XYZ file of C-alpha atoms in Angstrom:
66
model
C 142.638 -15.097 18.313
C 146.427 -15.003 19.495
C 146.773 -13.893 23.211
C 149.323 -11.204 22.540
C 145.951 -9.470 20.789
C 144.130 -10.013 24.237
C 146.054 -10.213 26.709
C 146.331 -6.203 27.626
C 143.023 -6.317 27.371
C 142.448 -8.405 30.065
C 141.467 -7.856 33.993
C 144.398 -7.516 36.652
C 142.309 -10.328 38.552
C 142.476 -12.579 35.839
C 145.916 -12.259 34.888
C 146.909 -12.843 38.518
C 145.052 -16.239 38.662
C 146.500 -17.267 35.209
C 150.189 -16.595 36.756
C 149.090 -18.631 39.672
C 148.035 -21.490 38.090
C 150.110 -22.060 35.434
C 149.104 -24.809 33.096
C 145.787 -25.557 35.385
C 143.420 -28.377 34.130
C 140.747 -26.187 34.293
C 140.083 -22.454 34.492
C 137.491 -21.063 36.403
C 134.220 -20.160 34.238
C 134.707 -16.446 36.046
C 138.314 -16.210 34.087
C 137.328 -17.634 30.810
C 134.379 -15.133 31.055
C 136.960 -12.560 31.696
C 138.851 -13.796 28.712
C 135.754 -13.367 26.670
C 135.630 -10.037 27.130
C 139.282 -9.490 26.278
C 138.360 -10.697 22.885
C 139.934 -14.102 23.802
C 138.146 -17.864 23.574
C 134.787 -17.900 24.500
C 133.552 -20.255 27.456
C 131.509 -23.311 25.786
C 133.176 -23.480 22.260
C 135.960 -25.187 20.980
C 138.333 -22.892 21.250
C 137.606 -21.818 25.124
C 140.341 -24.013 26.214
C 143.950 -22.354 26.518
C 146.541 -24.062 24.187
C 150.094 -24.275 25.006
C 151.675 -21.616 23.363
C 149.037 -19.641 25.499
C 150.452 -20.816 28.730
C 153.874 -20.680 27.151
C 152.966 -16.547 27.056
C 151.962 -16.596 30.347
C 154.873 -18.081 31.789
C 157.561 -16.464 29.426
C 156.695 -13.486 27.784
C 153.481 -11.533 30.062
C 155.068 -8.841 32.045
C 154.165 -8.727 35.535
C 153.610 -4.621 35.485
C 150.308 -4.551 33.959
C-alpha cells in the first residue's frame, strides 16, 4: 500500500521519529509496528522495509501539522 493511504493514519510519535531520521537504515520494530496499524508494511515481510518514494513523502510532501 502507497503511504499517502497510511500516512494520516499514523501515530504523532511515529511520524516525529520518521522526520527525524530521514532515510534511517533501520526503523525501530516499535515504528514499523506503528506502521502496521496504519495499514502500512508489516514488520517481518517483504514489504516492511520503506522504499524511496516513501522517504521521498516524508521529506517532501508530509505536512508537519498533523
Amino acid at each position: 500500500m502507497q503511504i499517502h493511504m497510511w500516512w494520516l493514519d499514523l501515530d504523532l510519535r511515529s511520524k516525529e521519529w520518521l522526520r527525524e531520521n530521514l532515510r534511517a537504515g533501520e526503523v525501530p520494530l516499535s515504528v514499523m509496528e506503528a506502521i502496521a496499524q496504519a495499514g502500512g508494511p508489516r514488520p517481518g515481510t517483504p514489504q516492511a522495509v520503506l522504499t524511496e518514494a516513501d522517504w521521498d513523502f516524508i521529506e517532501i510532501q508530509s505536512e508537519f501539522v498533523d
